[in-house]
Short mmCIF file of C-alpha atoms and ligand atoms in Angstrom, two decimals:
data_model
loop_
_atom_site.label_atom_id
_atom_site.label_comp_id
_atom_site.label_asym_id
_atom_site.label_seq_id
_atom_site.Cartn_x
_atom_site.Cartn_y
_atom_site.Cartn_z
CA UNK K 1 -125.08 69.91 45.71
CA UNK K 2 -122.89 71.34 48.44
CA UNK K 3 -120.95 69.48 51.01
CA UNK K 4 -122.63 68.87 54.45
CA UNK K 5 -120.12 69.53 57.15
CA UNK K 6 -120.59 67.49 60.32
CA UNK K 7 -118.75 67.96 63.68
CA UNK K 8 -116.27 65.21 62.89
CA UNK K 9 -116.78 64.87 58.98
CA UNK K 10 -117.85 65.64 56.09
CA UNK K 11 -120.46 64.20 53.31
CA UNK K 12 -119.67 64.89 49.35
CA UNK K 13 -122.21 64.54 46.89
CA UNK K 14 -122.29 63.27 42.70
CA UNK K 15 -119.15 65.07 40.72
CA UNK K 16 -118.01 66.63 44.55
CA UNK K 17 -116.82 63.25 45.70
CA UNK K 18 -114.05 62.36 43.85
CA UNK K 19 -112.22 65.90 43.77
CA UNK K 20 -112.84 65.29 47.86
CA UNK K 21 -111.49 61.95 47.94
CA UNK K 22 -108.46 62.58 45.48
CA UNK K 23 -107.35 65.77 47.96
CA UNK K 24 -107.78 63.79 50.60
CA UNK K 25 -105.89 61.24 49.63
CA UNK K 26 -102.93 63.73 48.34
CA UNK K 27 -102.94 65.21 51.70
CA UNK K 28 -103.61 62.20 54.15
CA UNK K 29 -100.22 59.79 53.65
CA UNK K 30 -102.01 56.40 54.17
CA UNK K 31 -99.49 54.04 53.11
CA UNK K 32 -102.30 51.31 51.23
CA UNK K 33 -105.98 51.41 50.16
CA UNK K 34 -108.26 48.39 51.01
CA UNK K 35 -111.44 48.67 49.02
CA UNK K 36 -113.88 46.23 50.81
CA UNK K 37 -116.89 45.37 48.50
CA UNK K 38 -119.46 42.37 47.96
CA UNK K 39 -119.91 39.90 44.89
CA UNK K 40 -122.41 42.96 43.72
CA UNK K 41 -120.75 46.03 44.38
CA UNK K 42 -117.34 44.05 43.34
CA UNK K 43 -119.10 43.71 39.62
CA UNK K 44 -120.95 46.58 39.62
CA UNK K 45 -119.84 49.71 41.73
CA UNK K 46 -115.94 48.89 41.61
CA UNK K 47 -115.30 49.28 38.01
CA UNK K 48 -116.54 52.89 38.02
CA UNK K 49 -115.10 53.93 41.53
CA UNK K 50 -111.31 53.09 40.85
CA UNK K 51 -111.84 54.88 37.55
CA UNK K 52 -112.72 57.60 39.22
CA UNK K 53 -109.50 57.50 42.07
CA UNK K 54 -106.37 59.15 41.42
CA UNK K 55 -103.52 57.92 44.12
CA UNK K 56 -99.92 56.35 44.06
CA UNK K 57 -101.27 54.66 47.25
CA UNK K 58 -101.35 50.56 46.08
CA UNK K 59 -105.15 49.67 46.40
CA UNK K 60 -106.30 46.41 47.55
CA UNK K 61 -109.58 44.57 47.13
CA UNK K 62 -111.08 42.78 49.45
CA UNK K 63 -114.78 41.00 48.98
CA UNK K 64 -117.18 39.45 51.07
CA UNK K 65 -120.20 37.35 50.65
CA UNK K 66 -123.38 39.82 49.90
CA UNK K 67 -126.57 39.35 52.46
CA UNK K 68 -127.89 40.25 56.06
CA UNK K 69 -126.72 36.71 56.63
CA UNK K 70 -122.61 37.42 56.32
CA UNK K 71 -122.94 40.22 59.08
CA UNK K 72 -121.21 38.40 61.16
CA UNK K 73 -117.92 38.12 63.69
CA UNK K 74 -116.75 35.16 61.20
CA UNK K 75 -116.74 37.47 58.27
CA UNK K 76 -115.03 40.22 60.07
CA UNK K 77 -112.38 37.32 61.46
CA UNK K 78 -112.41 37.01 57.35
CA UNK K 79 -111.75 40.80 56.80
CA UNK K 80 -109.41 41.20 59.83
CA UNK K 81 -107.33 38.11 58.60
CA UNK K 82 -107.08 39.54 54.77
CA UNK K 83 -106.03 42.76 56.42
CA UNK K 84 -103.09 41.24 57.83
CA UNK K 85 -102.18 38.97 55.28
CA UNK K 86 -101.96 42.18 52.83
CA UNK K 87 -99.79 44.09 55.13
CA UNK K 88 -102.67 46.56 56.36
CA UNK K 89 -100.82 48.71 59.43
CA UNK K 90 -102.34 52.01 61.10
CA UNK K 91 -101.90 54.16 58.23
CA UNK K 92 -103.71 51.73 55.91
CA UNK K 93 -107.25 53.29 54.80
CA UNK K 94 -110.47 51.50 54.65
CA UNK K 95 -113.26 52.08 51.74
CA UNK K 96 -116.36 50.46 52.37
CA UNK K 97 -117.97 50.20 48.79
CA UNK K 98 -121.49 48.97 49.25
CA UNK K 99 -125.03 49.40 51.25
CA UNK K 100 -125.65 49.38 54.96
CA UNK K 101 -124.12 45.73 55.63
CA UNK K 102 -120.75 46.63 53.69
CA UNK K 103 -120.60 50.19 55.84
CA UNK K 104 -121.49 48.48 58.87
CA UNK K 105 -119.35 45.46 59.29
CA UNK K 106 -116.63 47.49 57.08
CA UNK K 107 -116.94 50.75 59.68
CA UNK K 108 -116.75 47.87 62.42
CA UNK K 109 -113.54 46.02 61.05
CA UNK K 110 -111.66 49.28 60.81
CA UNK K 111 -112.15 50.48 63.69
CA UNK K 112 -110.83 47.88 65.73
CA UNK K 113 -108.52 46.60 63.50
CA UNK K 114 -104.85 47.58 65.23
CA UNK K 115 -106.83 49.41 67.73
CA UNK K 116 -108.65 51.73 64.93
CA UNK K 117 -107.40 52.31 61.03
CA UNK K 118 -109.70 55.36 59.01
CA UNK K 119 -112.20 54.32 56.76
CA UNK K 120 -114.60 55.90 54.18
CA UNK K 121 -117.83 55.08 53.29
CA UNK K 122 -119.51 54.75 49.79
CA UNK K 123 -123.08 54.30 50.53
CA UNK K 124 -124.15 52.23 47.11
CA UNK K 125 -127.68 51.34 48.14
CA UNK K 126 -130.10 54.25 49.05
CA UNK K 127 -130.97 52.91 52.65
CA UNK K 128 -126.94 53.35 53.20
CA UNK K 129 -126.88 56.38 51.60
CA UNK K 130 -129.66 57.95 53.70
CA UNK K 131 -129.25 56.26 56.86
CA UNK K 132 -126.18 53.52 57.42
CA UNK K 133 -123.24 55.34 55.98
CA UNK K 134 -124.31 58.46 58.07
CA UNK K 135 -124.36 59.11 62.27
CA UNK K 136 -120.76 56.55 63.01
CA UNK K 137 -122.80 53.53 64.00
CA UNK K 138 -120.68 50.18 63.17
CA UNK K 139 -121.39 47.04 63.61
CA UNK K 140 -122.54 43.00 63.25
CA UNK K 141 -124.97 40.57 63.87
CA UNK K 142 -125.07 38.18 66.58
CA UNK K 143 -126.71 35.28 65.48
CA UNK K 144 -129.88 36.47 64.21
CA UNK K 145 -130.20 39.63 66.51
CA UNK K 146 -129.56 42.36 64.62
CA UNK K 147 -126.78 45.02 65.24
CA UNK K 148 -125.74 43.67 68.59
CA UNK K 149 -122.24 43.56 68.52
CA UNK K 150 -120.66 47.21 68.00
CA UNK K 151 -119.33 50.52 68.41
CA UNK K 152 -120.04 54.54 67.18
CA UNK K 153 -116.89 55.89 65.42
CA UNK K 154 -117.03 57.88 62.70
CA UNK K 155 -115.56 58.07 58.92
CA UNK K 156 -113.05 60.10 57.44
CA UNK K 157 -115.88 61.56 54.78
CA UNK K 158 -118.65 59.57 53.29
CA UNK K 159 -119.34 60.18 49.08
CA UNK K 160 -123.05 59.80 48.29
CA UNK K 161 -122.63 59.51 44.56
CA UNK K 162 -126.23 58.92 43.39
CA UNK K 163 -125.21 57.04 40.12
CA UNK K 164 -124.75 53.86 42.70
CA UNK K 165 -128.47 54.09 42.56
CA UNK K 166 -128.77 52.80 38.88
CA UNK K 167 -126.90 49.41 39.76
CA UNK K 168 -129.86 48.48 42.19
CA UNK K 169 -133.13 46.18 41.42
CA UNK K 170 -136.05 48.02 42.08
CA UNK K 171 -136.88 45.90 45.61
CA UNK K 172 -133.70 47.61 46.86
CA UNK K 173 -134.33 50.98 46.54
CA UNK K 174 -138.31 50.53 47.70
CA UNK K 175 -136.37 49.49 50.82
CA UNK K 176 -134.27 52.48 51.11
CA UNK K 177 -137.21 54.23 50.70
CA UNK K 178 -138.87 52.98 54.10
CA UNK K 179 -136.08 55.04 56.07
CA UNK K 180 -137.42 58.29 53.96
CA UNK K 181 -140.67 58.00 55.09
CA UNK K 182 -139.46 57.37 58.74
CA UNK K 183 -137.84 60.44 58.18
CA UNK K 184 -140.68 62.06 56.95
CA UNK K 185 -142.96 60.53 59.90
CA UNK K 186 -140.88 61.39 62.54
CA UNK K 187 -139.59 64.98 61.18
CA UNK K 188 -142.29 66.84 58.72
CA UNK K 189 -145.02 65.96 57.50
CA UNK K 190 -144.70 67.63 54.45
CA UNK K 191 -141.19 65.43 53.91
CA UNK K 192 -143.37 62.44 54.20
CA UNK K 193 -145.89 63.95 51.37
CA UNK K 194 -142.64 64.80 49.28
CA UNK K 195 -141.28 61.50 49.75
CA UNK K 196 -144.72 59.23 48.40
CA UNK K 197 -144.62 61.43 45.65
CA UNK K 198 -141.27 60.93 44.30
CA UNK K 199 -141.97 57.09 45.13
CA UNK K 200 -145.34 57.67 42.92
CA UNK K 201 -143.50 60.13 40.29
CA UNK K 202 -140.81 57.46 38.96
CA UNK K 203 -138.26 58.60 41.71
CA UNK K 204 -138.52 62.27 40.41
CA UNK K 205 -136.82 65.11 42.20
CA UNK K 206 -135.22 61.77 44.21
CA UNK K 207 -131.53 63.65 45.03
CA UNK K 208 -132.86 66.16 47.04
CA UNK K 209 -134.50 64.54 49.13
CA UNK K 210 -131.90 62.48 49.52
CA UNK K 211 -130.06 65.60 50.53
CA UNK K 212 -132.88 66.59 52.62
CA UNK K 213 -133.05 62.91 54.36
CA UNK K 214 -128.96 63.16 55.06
CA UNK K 215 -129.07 67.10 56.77
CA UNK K 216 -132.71 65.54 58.98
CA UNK K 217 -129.81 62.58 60.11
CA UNK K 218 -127.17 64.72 60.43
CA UNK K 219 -128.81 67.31 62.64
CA UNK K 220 -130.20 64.59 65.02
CA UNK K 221 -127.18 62.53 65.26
CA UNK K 222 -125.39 65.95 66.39
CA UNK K 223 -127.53 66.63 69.12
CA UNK K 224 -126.83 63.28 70.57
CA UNK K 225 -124.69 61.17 69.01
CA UNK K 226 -124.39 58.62 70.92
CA UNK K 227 -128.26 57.71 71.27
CA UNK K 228 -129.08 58.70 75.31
CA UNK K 229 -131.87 60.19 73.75
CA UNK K 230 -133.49 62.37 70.83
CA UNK K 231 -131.32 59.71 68.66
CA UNK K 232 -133.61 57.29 69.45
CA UNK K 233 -136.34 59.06 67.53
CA UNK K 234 -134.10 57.60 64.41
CA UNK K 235 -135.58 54.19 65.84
CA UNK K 236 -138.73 54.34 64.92
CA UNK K 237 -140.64 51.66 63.03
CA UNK K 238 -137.23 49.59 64.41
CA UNK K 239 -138.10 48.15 67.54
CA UNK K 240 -140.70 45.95 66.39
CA UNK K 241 -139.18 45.93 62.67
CA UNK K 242 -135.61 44.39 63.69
CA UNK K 243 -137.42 42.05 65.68
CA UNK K 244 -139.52 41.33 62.62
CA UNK K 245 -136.38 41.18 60.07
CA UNK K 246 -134.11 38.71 62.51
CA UNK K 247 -137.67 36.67 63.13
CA UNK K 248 -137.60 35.88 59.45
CA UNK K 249 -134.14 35.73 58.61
CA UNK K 250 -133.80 32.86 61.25
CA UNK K 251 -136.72 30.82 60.08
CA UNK K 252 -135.87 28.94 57.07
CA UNK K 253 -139.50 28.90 56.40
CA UNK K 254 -139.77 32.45 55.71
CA UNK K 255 -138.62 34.76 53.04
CA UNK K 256 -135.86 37.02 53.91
CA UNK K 257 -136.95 40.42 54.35
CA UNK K 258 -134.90 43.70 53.13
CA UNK K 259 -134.59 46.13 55.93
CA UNK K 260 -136.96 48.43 54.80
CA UNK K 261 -139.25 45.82 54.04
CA UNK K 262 -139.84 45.09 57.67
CA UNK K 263 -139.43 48.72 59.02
CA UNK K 264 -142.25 49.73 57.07
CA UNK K 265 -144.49 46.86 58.89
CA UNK K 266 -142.65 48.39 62.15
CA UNK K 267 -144.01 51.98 61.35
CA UNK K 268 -147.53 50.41 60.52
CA UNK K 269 -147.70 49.01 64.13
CA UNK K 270 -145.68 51.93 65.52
CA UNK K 271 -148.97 53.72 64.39
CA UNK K 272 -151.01 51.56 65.88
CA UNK K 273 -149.29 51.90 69.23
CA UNK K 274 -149.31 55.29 68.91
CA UNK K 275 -152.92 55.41 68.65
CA UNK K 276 -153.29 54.06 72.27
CA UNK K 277 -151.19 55.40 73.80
CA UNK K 278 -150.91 59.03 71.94
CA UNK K 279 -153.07 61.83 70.80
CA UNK K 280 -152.06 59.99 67.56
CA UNK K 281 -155.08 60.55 65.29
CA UNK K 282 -157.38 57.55 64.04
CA UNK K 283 -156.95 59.27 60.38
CA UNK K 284 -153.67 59.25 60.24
CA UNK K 285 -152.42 56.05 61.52
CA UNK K 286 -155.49 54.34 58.42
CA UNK K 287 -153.92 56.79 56.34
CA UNK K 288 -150.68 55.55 57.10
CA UNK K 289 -150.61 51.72 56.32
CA UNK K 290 -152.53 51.77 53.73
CA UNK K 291 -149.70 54.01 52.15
CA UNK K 292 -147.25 51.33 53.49
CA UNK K 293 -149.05 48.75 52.41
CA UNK K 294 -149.62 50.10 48.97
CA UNK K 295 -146.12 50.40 48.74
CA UNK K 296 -144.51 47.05 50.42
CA UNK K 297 -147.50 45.04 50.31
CA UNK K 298 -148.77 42.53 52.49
CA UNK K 299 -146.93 39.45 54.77
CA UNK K 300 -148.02 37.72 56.26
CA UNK K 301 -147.44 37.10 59.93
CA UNK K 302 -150.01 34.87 62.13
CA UNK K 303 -150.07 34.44 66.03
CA UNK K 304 -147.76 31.70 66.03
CA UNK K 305 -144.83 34.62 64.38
CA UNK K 306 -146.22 37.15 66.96
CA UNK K 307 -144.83 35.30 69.87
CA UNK K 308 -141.68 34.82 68.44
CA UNK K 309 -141.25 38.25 67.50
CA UNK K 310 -142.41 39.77 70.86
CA UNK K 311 -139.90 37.55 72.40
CA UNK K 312 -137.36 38.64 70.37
CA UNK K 313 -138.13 42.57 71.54
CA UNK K 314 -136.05 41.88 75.19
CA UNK K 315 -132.83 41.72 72.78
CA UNK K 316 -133.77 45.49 71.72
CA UNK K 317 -130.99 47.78 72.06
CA UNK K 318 -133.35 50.64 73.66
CA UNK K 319 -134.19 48.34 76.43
CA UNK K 320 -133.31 49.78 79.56
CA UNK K 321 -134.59 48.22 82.86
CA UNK K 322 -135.87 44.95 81.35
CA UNK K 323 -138.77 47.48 79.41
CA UNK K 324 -138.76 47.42 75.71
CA UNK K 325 -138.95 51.38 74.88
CA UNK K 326 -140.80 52.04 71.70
CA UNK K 327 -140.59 55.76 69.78
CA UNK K 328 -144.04 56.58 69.00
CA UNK K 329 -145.51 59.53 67.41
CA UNK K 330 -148.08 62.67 68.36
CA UNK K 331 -148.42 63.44 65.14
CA UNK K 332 -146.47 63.06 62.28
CA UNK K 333 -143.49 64.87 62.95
CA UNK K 334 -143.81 64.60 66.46
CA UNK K 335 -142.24 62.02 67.89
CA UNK K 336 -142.36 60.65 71.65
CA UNK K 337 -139.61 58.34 72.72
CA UNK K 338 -139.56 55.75 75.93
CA UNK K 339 -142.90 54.61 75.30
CA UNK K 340 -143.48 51.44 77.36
CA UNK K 341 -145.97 49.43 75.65
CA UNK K 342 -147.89 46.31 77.07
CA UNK K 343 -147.57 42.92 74.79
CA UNK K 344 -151.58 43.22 74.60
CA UNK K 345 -151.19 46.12 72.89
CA UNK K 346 -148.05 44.77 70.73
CA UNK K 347 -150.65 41.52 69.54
CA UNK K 348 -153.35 44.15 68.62
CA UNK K 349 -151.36 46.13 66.33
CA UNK K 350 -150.32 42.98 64.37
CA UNK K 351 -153.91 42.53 64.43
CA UNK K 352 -154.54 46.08 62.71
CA UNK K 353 -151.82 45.15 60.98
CA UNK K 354 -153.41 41.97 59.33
CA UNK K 355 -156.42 43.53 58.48
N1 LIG O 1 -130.19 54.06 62.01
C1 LIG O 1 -130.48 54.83 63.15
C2 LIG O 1 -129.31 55.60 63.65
O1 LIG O 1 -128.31 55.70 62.99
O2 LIG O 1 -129.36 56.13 64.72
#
């Protein structure tokens, strides 16, 4: 698979990687390696990465506590701190080995760390391979609200090596799959087709459209990368789906849900909404969840958790002018952003939802 060349990067693929990250290193002078992993990619991703890295350049490890729940400014303060202790200065490099919370929070620490050291990413998971690791966002939690606290800077080069993809429990890469199908919802319908079937087919044919997923990202990300606008097609299925995802990961009563796990609920009542307010088609949006449903399943989530939730929508990082703007959709693969949508309309697509 060939490199894809971005304005400010590039992104390697399988066997490409390492003969990209070994020149780069040759070339670049950084004068240590900090390898920042979880207890999971520590175990199973590390091994196999440093085998594969050829440098003088001492390498360091430093590990974090896995889970949504360690995105936060007290594990950066962690990182930051480690960083210093180990003698990190400007020329130091940062590889973030791990899925969207390790390129997040990692892509965060290094780039304010002494005002901004490089990093790399090493997507692990495929929701950070086809969405986190790619388009410069960084960033934390605040509290429970997701992603509040960061900045847009991008990598040095990101490595998608698919073999990552082998050390992950099935749930994982269902979620990884949900940011696929947004792909294919808000870009082509025939992506979305292409998509269910390599979910249905055993994950057949599942590199390319990995490939396919990463150029969709990369071209919108170039238009506007700094989300004033078409980036916030990339949204979709988010507004009501972070909401959803912080909702449960601050009630100890709930289960945690994975990312995608709740974005695909978010794309279910992004349909519905896009029924009102759209030429959306009746067909479609039926069509639609009971896709996602056959896929993610069923939660529950009663009146009570639809308050909460629509509460939570003012912290929404689209918000402009005290209105929560939702991306909805035409068709699929026509999206419509700035949709202002009334909370009636929010309760009856949980209703739709719960059907
Ligand atoms: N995950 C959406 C974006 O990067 O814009």
């Amino acid at each position: 698979m060939t490199s894809i060349n971005t304005q400010n990067y590039s992104i390697h693929f399988n066997d490409n990687c390492y003969s990209a990250l070994n020149t780069h290193l040759k070339t670049a002078n950084y004068s240590k390696l900090f390898v920042l992993v979880d207890s999971h990619t520590h175990r199973f991703c590390l091994p196999y990465f440093l085998a594969k890295v050829e440098t003088h350049v001492v390498i360091e490890i430093i590990e974090i506590e896995a889970g949504e729940i360690n995105k936060t400014i007290e594990t950066c303060d962690g990182v930051w701190s480690a960083l210093s202790e180990l003698d990190a200065d400007r020329k130091s490099l940062m590889i973030n080995l791990g899925g969207g919370i390790i390129t997040d929070l990692g892509g965060f620490v290094a780039s304010t760390f002494k005002r901004g050291i490089n990093f790399i990413n090493v997507p692990t998971t495929l929701l950070a391979m086809v969405d986190a690791s790619i388009g410069g966002k960084t960033g934390i939690d605040l509290g429970a609200l997701k992603n509040q606290i960061g900045l847009i800077n991008s990598s040095e080069m990101v490595l998608v090596d698919t073999y990552f993809l082998k050390t992950l429990p099935p749930l994982e890469i269902r979620s990884g799959f949900a940011e696929m199908l947004k792909y294919g919802l808000t870009h082509s319908k025939s992506y979305w087709e292409a998509v269910i079937k390599c979910y249905e087919t055993n994950y057949d044919k599942l590199d390319d459209l990995i490939y396919k997923s990463i150029i969709i990202k990369k071209n919108v990300v170039e238009q506007d990368p700094f989300e004033d606008n078409i980036r916030k097609v990339l949204n979709f299925g988010h507004t009501l789906g972070h909401a959803i995802e912080s909702y449960f990961l601050s009630n100890k009563n709930k289960t945690t849900l994975l990312h995608g796990e709740a974005i695909a609920i978010g794309m279910i009542l992004a349909c519905y909404l896009s029924k009102e307010h759209t030429s959306f088609s009746v067909k479609d949006c039926n069509t639609i969840k009971s896709i996602l449903k056959s896929i993610y399943g069923h939660i529950n989530i009663n009146e009570k958790d639809q308050n909460t939730i629509i509460e939570l929508l003012k912290h929404d990082k689209k918000n402009e002018g005290g209105n929560v703007n939702f991306v909805l959709l035409k068709a699929i693969g026509e999206p419509k952003i700035n949709c202002i949508v009334e909370n009636y309309l929010i309760k009856k697509s949980f209703n739709f939802y719960n059907q």
